[in-house]
Every structure is written in structure tokens, then in C-alpha cells.
PDB file of C-alpha atoms in Angstrom:
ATOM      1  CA  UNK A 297       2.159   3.270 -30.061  1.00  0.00           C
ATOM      2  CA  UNK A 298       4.760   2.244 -32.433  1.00  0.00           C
ATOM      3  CA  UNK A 299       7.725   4.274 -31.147  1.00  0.00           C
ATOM      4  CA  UNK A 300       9.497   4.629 -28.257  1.00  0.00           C
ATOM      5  CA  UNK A 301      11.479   7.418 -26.474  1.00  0.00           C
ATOM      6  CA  UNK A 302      12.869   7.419 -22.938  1.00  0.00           C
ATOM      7  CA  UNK A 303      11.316  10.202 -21.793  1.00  0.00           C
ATOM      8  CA  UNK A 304       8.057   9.087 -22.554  1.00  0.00           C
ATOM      9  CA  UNK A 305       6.216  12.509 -24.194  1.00  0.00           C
ATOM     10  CA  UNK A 306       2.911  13.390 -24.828  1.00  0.00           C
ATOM     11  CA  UNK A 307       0.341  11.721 -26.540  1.00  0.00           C
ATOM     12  CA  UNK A 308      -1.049  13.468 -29.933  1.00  0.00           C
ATOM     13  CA  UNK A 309      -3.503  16.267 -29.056  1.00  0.00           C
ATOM     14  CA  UNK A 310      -4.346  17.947 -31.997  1.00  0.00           C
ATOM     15  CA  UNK A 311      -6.135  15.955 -35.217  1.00  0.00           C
ATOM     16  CA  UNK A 312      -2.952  16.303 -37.125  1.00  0.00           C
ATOM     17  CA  UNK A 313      -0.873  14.514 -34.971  1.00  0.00           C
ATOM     18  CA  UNK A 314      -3.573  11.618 -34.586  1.00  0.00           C
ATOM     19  CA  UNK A 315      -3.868  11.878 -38.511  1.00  0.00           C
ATOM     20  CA  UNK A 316       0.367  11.268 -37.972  1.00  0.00           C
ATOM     21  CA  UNK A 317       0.526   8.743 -35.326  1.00  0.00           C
ATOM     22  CA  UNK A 318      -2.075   6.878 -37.201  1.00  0.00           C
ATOM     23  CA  UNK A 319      -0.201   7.066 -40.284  1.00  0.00           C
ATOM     24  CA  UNK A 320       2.692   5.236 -38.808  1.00  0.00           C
ATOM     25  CA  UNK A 321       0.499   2.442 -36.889  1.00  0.00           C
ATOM     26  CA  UNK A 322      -0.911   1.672 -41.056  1.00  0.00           C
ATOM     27  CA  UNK A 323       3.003   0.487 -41.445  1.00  0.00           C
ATOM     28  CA  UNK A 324       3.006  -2.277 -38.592  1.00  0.00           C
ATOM     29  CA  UNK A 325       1.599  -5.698 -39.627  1.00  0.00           C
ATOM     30  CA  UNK A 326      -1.303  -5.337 -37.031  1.00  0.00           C
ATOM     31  CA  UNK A 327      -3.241  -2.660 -38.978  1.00  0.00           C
ATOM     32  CA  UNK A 328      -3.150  -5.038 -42.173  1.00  0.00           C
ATOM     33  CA  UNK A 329      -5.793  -7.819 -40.525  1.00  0.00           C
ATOM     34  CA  UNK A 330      -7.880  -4.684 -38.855  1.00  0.00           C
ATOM     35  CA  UNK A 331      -8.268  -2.298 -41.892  1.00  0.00           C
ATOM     36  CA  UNK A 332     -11.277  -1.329 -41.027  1.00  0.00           C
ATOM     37  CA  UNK A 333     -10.056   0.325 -38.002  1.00  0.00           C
ATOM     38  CA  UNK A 334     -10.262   4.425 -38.086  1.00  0.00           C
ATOM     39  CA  UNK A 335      -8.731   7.141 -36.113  1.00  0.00           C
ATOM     40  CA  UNK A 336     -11.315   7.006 -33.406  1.00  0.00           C
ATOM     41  CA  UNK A 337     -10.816   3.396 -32.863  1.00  0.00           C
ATOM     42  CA  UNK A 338      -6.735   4.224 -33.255  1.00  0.00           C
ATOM     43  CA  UNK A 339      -7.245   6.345 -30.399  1.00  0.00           C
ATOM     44  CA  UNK A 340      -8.686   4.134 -28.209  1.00  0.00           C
ATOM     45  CA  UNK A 341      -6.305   1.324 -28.263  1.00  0.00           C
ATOM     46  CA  UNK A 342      -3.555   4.511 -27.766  1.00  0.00           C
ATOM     47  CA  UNK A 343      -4.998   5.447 -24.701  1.00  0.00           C
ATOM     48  CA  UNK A 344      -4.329   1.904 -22.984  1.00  0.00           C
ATOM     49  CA  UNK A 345      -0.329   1.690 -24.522  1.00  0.00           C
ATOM     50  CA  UNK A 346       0.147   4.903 -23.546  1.00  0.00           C
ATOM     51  CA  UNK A 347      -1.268   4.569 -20.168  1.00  0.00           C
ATOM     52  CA  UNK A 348       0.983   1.485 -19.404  1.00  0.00           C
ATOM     53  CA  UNK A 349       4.209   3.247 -20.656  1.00  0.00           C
ATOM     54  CA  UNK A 350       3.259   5.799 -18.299  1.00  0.00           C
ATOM     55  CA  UNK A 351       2.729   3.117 -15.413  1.00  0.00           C
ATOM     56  CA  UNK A 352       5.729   1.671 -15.772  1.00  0.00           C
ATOM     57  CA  UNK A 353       7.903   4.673 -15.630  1.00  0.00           C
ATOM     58  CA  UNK A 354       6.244   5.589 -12.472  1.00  0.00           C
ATOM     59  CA  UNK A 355       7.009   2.173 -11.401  1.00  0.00           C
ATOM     60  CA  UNK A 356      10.528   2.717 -12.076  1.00  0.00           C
ATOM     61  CA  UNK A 357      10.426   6.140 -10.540  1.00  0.00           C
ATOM     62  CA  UNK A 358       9.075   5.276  -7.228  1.00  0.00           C
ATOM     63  CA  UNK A 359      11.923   2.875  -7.244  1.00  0.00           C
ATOM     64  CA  UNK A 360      14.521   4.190  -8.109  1.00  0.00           C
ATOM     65  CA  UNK A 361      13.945   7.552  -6.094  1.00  0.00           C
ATOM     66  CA  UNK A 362      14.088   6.241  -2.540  1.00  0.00           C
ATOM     67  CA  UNK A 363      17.069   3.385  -3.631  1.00  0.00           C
ATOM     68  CA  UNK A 364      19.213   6.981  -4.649  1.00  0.00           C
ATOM     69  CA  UNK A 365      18.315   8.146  -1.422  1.00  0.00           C
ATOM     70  CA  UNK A 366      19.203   5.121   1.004  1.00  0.00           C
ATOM     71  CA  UNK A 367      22.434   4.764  -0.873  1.00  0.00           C
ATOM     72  CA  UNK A 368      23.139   8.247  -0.341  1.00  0.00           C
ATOM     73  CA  UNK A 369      22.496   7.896   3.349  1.00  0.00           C
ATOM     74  CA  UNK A 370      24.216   4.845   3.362  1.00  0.00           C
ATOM     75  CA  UNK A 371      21.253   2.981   4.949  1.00  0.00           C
ATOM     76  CA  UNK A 372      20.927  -0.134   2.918  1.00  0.00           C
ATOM     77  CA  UNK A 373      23.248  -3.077   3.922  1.00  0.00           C
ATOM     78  CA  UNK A 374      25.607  -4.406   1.683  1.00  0.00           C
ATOM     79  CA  UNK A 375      24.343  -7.849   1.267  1.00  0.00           C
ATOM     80  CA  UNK A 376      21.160  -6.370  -0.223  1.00  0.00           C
ATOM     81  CA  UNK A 377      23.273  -4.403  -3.079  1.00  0.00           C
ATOM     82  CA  UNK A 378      23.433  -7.684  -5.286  1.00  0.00           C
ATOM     83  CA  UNK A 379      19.383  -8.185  -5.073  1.00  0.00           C
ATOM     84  CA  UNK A 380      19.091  -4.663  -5.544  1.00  0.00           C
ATOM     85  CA  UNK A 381      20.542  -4.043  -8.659  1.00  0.00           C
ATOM     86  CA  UNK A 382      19.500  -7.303  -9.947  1.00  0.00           C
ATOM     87  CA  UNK A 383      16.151  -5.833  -9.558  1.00  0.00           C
ATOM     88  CA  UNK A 384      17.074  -2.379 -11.125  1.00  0.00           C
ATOM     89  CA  UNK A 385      18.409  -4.124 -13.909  1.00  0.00           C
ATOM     90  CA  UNK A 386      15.469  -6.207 -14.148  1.00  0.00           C
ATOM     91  CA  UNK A 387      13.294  -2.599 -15.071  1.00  0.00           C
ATOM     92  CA  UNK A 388      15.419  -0.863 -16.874  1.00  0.00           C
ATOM     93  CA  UNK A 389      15.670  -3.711 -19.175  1.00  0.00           C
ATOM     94  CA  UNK A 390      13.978  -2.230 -22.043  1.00  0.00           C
ATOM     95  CA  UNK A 391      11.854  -5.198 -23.399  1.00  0.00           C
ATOM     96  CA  UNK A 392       9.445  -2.426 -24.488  1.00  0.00           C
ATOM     97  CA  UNK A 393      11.462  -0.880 -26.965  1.00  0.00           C
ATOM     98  CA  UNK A 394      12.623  -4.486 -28.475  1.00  0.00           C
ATOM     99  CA  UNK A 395       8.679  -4.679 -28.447  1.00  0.00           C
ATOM    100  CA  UNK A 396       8.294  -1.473 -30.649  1.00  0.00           C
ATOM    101  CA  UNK A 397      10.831  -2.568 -32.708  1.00  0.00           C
ATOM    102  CA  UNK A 398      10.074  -6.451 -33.356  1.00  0.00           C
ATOM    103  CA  UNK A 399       6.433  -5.069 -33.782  1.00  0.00           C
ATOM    104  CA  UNK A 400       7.208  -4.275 -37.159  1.00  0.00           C
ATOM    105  CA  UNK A 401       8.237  -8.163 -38.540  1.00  0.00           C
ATOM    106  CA  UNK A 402       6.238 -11.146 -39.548  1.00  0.00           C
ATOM    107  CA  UNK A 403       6.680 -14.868 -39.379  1.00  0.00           C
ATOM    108  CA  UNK A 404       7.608 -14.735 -43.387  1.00  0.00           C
ATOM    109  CA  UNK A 405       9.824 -17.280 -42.640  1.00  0.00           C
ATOM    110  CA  UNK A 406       7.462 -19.767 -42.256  1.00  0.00           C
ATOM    111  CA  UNK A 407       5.215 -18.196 -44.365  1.00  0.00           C
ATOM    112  CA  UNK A 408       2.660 -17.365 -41.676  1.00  0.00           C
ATOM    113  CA  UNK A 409       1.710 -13.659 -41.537  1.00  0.00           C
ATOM    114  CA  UNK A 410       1.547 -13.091 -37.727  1.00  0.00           C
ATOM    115  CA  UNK A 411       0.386  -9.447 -35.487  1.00  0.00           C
ATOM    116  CA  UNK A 412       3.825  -8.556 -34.002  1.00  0.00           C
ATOM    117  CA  UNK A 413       5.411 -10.038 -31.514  1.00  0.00           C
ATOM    118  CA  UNK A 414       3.858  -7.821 -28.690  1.00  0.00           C
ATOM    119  CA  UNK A 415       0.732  -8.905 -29.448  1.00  0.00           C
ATOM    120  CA  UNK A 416       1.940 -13.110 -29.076  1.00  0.00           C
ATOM    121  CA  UNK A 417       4.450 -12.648 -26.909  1.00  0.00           C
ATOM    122  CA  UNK A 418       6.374 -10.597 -12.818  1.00  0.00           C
ATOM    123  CA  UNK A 419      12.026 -18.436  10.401  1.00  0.00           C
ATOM    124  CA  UNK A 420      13.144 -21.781  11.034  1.00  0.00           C
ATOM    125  CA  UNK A 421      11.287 -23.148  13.777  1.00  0.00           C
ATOM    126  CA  UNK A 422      12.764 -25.202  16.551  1.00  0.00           C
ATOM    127  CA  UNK A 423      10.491 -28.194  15.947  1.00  0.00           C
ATOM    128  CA  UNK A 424      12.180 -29.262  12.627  1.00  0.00           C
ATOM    129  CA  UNK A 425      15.158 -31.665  12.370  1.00  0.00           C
ATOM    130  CA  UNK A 426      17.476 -31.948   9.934  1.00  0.00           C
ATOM    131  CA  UNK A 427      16.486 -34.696   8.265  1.00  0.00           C
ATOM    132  CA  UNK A 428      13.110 -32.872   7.778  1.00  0.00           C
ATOM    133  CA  UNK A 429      14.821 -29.539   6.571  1.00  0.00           C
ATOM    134  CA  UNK A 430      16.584 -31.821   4.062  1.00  0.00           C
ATOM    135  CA  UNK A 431      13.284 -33.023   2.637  1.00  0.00           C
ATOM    136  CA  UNK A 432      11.950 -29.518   3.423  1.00  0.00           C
ATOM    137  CA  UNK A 433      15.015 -28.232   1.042  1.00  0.00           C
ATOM    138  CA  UNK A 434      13.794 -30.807  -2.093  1.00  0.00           C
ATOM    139  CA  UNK A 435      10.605 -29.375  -1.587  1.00  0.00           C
ATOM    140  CA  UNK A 436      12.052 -25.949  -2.672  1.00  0.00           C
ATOM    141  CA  UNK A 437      14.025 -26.995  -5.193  1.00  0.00           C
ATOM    142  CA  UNK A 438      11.179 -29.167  -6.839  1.00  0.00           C
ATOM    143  CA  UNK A 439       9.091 -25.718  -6.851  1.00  0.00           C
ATOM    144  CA  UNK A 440      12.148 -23.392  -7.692  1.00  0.00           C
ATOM    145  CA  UNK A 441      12.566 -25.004 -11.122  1.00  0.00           C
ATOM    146  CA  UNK A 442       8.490 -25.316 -11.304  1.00  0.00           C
ATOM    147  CA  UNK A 443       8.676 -21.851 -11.936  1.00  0.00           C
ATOM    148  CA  UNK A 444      11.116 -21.917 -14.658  1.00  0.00           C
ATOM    149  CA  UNK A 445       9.145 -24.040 -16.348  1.00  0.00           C
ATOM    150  CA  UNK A 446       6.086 -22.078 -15.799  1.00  0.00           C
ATOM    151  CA  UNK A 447       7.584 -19.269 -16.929  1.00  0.00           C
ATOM    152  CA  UNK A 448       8.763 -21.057 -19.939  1.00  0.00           C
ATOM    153  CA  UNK A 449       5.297 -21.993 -20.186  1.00  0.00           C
ATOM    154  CA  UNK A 450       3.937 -18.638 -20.218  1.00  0.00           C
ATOM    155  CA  UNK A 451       5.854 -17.489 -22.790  1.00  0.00           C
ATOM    156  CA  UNK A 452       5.234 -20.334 -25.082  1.00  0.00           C
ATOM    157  CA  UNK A 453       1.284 -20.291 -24.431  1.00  0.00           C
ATOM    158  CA  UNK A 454       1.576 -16.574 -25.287  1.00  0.00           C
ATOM    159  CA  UNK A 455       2.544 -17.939 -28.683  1.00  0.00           C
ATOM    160  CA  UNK A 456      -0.134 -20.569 -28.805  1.00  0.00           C
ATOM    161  CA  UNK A 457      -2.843 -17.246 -27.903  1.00  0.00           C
ATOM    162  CA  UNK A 458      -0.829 -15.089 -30.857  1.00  0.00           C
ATOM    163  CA  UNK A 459      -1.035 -17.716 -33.414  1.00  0.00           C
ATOM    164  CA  UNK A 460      -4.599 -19.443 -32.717  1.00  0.00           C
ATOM    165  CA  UNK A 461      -2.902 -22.641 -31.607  1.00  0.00           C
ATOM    166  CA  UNK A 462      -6.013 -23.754 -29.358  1.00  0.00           C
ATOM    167  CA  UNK A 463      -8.049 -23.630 -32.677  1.00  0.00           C
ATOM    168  CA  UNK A 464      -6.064 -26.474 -34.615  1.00  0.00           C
ATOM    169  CA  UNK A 465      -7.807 -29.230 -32.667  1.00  0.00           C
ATOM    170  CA  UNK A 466     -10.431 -28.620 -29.983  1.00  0.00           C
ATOM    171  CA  UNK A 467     -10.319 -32.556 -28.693  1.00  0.00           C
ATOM    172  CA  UNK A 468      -8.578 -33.589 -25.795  1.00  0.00           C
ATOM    173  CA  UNK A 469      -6.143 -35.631 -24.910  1.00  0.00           C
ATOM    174  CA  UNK A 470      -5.697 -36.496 -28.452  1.00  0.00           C
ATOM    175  CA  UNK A 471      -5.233 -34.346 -31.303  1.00  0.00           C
ATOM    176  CA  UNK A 472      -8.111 -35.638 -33.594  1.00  0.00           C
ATOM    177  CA  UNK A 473      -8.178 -39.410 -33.934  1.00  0.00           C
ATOM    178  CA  UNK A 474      -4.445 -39.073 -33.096  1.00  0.00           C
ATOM    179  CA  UNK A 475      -1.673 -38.212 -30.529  1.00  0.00           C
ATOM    180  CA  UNK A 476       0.637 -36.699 -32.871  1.00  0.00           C
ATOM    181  CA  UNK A 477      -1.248 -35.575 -36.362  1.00  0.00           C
ATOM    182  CA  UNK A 478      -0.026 -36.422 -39.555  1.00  0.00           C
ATOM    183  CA  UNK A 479       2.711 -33.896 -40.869  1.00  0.00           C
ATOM    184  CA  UNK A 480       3.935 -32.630 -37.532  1.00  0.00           C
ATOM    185  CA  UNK A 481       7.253 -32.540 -38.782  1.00  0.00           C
ATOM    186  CA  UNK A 482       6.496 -30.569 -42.340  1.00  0.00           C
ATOM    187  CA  UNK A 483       6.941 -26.671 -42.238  1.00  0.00           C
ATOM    188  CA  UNK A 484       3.335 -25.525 -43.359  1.00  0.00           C
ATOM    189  CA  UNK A 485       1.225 -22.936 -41.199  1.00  0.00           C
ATOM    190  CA  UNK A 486      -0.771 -25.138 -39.454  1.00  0.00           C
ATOM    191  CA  UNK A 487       2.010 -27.352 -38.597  1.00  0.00           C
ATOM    192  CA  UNK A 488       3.559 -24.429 -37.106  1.00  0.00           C
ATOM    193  CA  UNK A 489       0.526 -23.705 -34.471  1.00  0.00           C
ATOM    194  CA  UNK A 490       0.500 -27.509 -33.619  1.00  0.00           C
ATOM    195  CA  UNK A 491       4.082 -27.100 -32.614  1.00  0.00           C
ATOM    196  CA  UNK A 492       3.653 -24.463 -30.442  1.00  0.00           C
ATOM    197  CA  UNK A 493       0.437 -26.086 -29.281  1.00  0.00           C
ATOM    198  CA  UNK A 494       2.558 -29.189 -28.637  1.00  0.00           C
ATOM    199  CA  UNK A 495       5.282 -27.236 -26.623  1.00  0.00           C
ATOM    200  CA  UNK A 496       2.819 -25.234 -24.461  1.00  0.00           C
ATOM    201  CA  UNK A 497       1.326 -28.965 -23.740  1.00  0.00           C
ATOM    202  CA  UNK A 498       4.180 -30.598 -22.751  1.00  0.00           C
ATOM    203  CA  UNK A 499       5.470 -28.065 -20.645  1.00  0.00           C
ATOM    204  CA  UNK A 500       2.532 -27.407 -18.871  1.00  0.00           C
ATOM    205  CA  UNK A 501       2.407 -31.355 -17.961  1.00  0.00           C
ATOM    206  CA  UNK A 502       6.292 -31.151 -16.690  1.00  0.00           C
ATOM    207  CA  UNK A 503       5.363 -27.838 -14.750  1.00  0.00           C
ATOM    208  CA  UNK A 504       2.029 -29.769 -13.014  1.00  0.00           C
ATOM    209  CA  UNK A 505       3.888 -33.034 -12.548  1.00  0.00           C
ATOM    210  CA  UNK A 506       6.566 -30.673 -10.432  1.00  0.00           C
ATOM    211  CA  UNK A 507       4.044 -29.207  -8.426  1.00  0.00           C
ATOM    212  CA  UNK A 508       2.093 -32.250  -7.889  1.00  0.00           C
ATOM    213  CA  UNK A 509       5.697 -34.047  -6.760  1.00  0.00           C
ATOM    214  CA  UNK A 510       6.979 -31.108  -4.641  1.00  0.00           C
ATOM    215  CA  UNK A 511       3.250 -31.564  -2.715  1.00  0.00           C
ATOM    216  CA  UNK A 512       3.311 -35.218  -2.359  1.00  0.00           C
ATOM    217  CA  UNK A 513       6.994 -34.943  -1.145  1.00  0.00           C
ATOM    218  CA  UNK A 514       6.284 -32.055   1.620  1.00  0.00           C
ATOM    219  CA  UNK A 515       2.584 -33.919   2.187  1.00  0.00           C
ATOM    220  CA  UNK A 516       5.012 -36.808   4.032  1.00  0.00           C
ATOM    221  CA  UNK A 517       4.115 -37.083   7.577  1.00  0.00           C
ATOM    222  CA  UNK A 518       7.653 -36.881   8.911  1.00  0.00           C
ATOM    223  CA  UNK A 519       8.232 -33.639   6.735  1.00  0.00           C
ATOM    224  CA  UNK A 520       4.159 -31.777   6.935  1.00  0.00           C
ATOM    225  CA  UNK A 521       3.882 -31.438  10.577  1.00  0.00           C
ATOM    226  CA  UNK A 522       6.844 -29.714  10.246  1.00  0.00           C
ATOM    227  CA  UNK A 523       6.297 -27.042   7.626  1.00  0.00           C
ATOM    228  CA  UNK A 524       4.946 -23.586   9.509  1.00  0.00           C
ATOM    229  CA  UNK A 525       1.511 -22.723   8.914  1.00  0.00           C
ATOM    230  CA  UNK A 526       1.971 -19.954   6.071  1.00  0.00           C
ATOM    231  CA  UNK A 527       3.894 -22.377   4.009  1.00  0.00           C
ATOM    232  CA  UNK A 528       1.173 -25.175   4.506  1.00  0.00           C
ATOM    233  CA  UNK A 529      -1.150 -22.724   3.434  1.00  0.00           C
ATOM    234  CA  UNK A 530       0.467 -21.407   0.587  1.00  0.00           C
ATOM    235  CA  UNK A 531       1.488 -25.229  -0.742  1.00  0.00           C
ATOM    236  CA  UNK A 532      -2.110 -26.063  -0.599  1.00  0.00           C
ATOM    237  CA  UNK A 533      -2.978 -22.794  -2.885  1.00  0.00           C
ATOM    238  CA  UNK A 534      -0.512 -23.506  -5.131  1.00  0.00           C
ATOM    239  CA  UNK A 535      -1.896 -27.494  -5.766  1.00  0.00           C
ATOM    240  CA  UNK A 536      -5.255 -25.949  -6.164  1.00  0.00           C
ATOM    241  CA  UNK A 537      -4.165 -23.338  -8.256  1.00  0.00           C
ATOM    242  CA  UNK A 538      -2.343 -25.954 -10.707  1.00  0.00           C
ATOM    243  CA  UNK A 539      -5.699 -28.129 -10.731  1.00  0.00           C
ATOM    244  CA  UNK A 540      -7.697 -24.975 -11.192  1.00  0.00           C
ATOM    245  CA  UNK A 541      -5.698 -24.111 -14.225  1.00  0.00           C
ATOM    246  CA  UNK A 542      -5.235 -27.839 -15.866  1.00  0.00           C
ATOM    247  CA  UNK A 543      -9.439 -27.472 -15.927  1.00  0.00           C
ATOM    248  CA  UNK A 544      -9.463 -24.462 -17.594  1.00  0.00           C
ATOM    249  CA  UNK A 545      -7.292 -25.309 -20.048  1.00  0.00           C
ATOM    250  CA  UNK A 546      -9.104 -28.181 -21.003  1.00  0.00           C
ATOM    251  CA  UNK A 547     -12.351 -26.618 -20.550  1.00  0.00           C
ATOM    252  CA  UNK A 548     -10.698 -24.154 -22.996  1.00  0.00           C
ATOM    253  CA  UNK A 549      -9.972 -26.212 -25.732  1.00  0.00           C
ATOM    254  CA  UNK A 550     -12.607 -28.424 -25.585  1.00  0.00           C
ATOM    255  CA  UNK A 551     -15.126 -25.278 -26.078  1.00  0.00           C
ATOM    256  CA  UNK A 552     -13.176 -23.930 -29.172  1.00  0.00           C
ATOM    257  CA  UNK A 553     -11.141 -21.377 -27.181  1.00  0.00           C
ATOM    258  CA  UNK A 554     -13.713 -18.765 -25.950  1.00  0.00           C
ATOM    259  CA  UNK A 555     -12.878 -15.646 -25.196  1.00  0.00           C
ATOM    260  CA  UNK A 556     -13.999 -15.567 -21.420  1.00  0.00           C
ATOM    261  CA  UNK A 557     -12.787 -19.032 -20.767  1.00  0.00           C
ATOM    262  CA  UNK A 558      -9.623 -18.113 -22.753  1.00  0.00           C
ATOM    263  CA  UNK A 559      -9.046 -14.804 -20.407  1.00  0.00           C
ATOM    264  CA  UNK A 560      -9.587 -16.852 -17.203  1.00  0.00           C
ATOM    265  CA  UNK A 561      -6.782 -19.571 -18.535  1.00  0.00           C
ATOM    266  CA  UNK A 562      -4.105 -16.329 -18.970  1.00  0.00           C
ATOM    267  CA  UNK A 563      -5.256 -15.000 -15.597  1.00  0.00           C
ATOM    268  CA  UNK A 564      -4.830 -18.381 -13.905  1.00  0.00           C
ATOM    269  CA  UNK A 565      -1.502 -19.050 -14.948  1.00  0.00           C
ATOM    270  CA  UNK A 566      -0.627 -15.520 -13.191  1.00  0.00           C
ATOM    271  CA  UNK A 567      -2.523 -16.819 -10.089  1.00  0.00           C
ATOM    272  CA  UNK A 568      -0.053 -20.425 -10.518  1.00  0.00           C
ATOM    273  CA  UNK A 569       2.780 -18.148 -10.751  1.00  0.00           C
ATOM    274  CA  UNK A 570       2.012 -15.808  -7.923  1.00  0.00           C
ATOM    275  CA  UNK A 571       1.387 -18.941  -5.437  1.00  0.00           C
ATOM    276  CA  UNK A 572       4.169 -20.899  -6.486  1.00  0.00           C
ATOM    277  CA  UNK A 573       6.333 -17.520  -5.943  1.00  0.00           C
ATOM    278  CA  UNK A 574       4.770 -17.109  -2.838  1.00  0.00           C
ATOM    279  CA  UNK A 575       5.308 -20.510  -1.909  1.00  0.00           C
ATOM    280  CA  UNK A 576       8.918 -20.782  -2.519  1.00  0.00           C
ATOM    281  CA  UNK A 577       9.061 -16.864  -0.456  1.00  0.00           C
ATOM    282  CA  UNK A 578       7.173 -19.185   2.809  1.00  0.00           C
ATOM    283  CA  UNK A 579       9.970 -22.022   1.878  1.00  0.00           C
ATOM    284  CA  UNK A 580      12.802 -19.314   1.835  1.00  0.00           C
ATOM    285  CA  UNK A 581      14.042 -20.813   5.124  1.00  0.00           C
ATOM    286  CA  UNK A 582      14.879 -23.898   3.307  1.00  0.00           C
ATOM    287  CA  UNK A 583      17.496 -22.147   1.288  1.00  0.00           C
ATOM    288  CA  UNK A 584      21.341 -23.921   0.899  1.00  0.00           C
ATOM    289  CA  UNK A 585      22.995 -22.945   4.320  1.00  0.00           C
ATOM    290  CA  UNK A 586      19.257 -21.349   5.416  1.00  0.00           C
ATOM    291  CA  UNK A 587      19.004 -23.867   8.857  1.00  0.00           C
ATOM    292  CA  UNK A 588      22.796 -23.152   9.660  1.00  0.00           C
ATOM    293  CA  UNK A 589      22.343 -19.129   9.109  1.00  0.00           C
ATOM    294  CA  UNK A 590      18.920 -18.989  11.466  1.00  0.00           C
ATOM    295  CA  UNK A 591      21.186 -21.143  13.966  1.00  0.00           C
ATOM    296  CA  UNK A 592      23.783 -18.863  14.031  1.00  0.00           C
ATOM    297  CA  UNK A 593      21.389 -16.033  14.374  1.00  0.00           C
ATOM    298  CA  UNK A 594      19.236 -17.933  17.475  1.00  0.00           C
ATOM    299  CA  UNK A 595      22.866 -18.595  19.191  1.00  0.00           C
ATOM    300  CA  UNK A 596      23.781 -15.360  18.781  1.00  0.00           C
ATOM    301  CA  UNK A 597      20.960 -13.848  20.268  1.00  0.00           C
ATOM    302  CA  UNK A 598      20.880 -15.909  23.478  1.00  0.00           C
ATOM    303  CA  UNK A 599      22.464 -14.206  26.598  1.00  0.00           C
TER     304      UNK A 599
END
């Protein structure tokens, strides 16, 4: 689909409007490395696009529908209003229609000719002290700016996947014979993939290194025995699932980037994202003024 309209509309039914729609996919980069493609093929691919359009505006829908009506009723507090609309916001964002539109450029500027950018580019418990919910806090704030970097990380490695990156150099920890290859600083095309190669490396080593340290940190004996349960749990996921994904990465590149292992390497770093999300939502005790808010609310609620 290479347009966009608010409303959404209805995909081409008769064989004049596929002959159409087709016509105007031929313009976008994309078609020119898959001119072999015909209208039944066209088709096909339409049928997923359109199906996630339609997704996400049901998303929205279901969303947005019962927020009108609990602000109507006046039955949401006004704390939540902030979150709320940052999350409203957040959808109707329309990063599918800059999508659509970018679709149509290519990387002439560094004289690579590159699909479009859619295609490169979601209780305090008594026991602990203060001291602990200090520690408890760095623990939080180690994994809080883990997932900036992972989602830094996400983005860039959707670069590495758009551009063929992994197939520069399939050795590992070197590059070849080398660290850093020879003309790593001159603007050619392959340059260009080791770059983003390079990028997607070192983040992915910061984003590990801050899991791995926010661990070790909450693994201290005077701070573990006094995490709750769900958020031991969920900080032992989220170490496995950054170990899990460090091995497929390498097991990645070191087979020459094959499609199944290259699948399971996108999947897992929505798995590390999930946990560490999930891990921070188990931490959200630990929050600046979290220990003094559930004291308030304890002393409050004693007769």
C-alpha cells in the first residue's frame, strides 16, 4: 500500500483497480529489485499491509471509545489524565503515513540504492529497609535506561536487517583479520553497512552490560532477599533473555545471516524488550518518592 488516508477505505476489488494500485507500487523503489513480481504476487503482499492498517485502527478504536466514555462520566482520576494522553498521543502519532511517504526515497546520498525506509526501519513490602530500597531504586534506573538503549538498538539493527549489514563480515568478534576494517571512515556502500553494523554492535554490548550490572547489583544479598517474588522472577527472565539473544546474534552472523536464525534474533529482541518492560513494571515500587507514597498509603489505612 503506498498511500494513506485516515479513514482507511477499501482495498481494490475489481481488476482495474489492482491493475491501478499496482501501477503506483511500480513507482516506489521496492518494485525496482523485485521486477519480476506480478499482480497476483502484488496482491498478496496487499493483503498483509492492509490487514495491519486495519488492526491498528481497531486498536485505536477500542481505545479511544471507552477513554470518551469514562471522561464523559467523569470516572477516570485526574492523576491518570497525563499517562492517558501520553498514550493517545503515542497512537495517533502517524508514523505510518511518514512510512508511506519516506517509502518513496533512496539512500542516493550515499549512493546506496536502499527498499524504503519501512522496509529497514511497543507493593512495597514491609521487609525492605531503606537502604535496600535505595539499591532497589539503582536497580531501576540501571534497567530504565537499558531500555533506551534497547530501543535505540532496535531501531539501528532494523537498519543493519534493511541494508544486509550481517553479510559484510560473518566472523566474530573481529571483523575479518581485524577489529575495525580498513576504510571505516570512507563513504562507499559497504562502508556504510559496516557502520551501521558497528552501531547495532556497540549498542547492543552497552544495553547487555546494563542488564548484566542492574542483575549483579539487585543479585546482592542485602538487596535479593528483599526483592518480591514477581520481580525476582522477572529479573531472572530478563538475564536469560539478554544471554538468549547475545547467542543468537552470534549464532547469526557466524552462519551468514539465515533467514530462520535471523527471524528468531528480531523476535528475541522483542522478548528482551518485553521482560525488561516487565521488569521495570515489578520494580515500579522503586520509583523516586515510591517507598514514601506506599507509606503514606499503609498509615493511612491503619485504624
Amino acid at each position: 500500500m503506498v498511500t494513506w488516508k485516515p479513514h482507511g477505505g477499501l482495498p481494490p476489488i475489481t481488476d482495474q483497480e489492482w491493475a491501478d494500485e499496482f501501477e503506483l507500487y511500480k513507482k516506489f523503489p521496492e518494485f525496482q529489485q523485485r521486477q519480476h513480481m506480478t499482480v497476483d504476487d502484488f496482491k498478496q503482499i496487499y493483503f498483509w499491509e492492509y490487514s495491519h492498517r486495519m488492526l491498528g485502527r481497531t486498536v485505536g478504536l477500542a481505545f479511544a471509545a471507552p477513554l470518551a466514555y469514562f471522561l464523559i462520566r467523569k470516572r477516570i482520576p485526574k492523576e491518570m489524565y497525563g499517562r492517558l494522553a501520553a498514550l493517545f498521543g503515542l497512537g495517533a502519532f502517524q508514523l505510518g503515513l511518514a512510512f508511506t511517504t519516506c517509502g518513496l526515497l533512496s539512500w542516493t546520498a550515499f549512493g546506496v540504492f536502499s527498499p524504503p525506509l519501512e522496509s529497514s526501519f511497543k507493593l512495597v513490602t514491609d521487609t525492605i529497609t531503606p537502604a535496600g530500597l535505595v539499591k532497589i531504586c539503582q536497580v531501576r534506573k540501571w534497567l530504565h535506561r537499558s531500555a533506551t538503549v534497547l530501543a535505540v538498538t532496535i531501531a539501528s539493527g532494523a537498519f543493519v536487517a534493511g541494508i544486509d549489514a550481517g553479510m559484510a563480515y560473518n566472523t566474530f568478534p573481529k571483523m575479518g583479520d581485524q577489529w575495525l576494517p580498513d576504510g571505516m571512515f570512507d563513504m562507499e556502500v559497504l562502508c556504510i553497512s559496516l557502520k551501521f553494523g558497528l552501531v547495532c554492535f556497540l549498542m547492543d554490548n552497552i544495553n547487555d552490560g546494563r542488564i548484566t550490572g542492574a542483575y549483579a547489583l539487585a543479585r546482592n544479598p542485602n538487596v535479593w532477599w528483599q526483592i518480591p517474588a514477581p520481580a525476582k522472577t522477572a529479573l531472572n527472565l530478563n538475564v536469560a533473555a539478554a544471554a538468549g539473544q547475545v547467542m543468537l546474534g552470534i549464532s547469526t552472523l557466524l552462519n551468514c545471516v539465515p533467514i530462520p536464525l535471523a527471524i528468531a534474533h528480531q523476535t528475541g529482541a522483542l522478548v528482551l524488550m518485553t521482560s525488561t518492560v516487565y521488569t521495570l513494571h515489578t520494580l515500579r515500587f522503586a520509583r523516586p518518592l515510591g517507598y514514601k507514597w506506599a507509606s503514606s498509603i499503609k498509615q493511612a489505612s491503619k485504624p
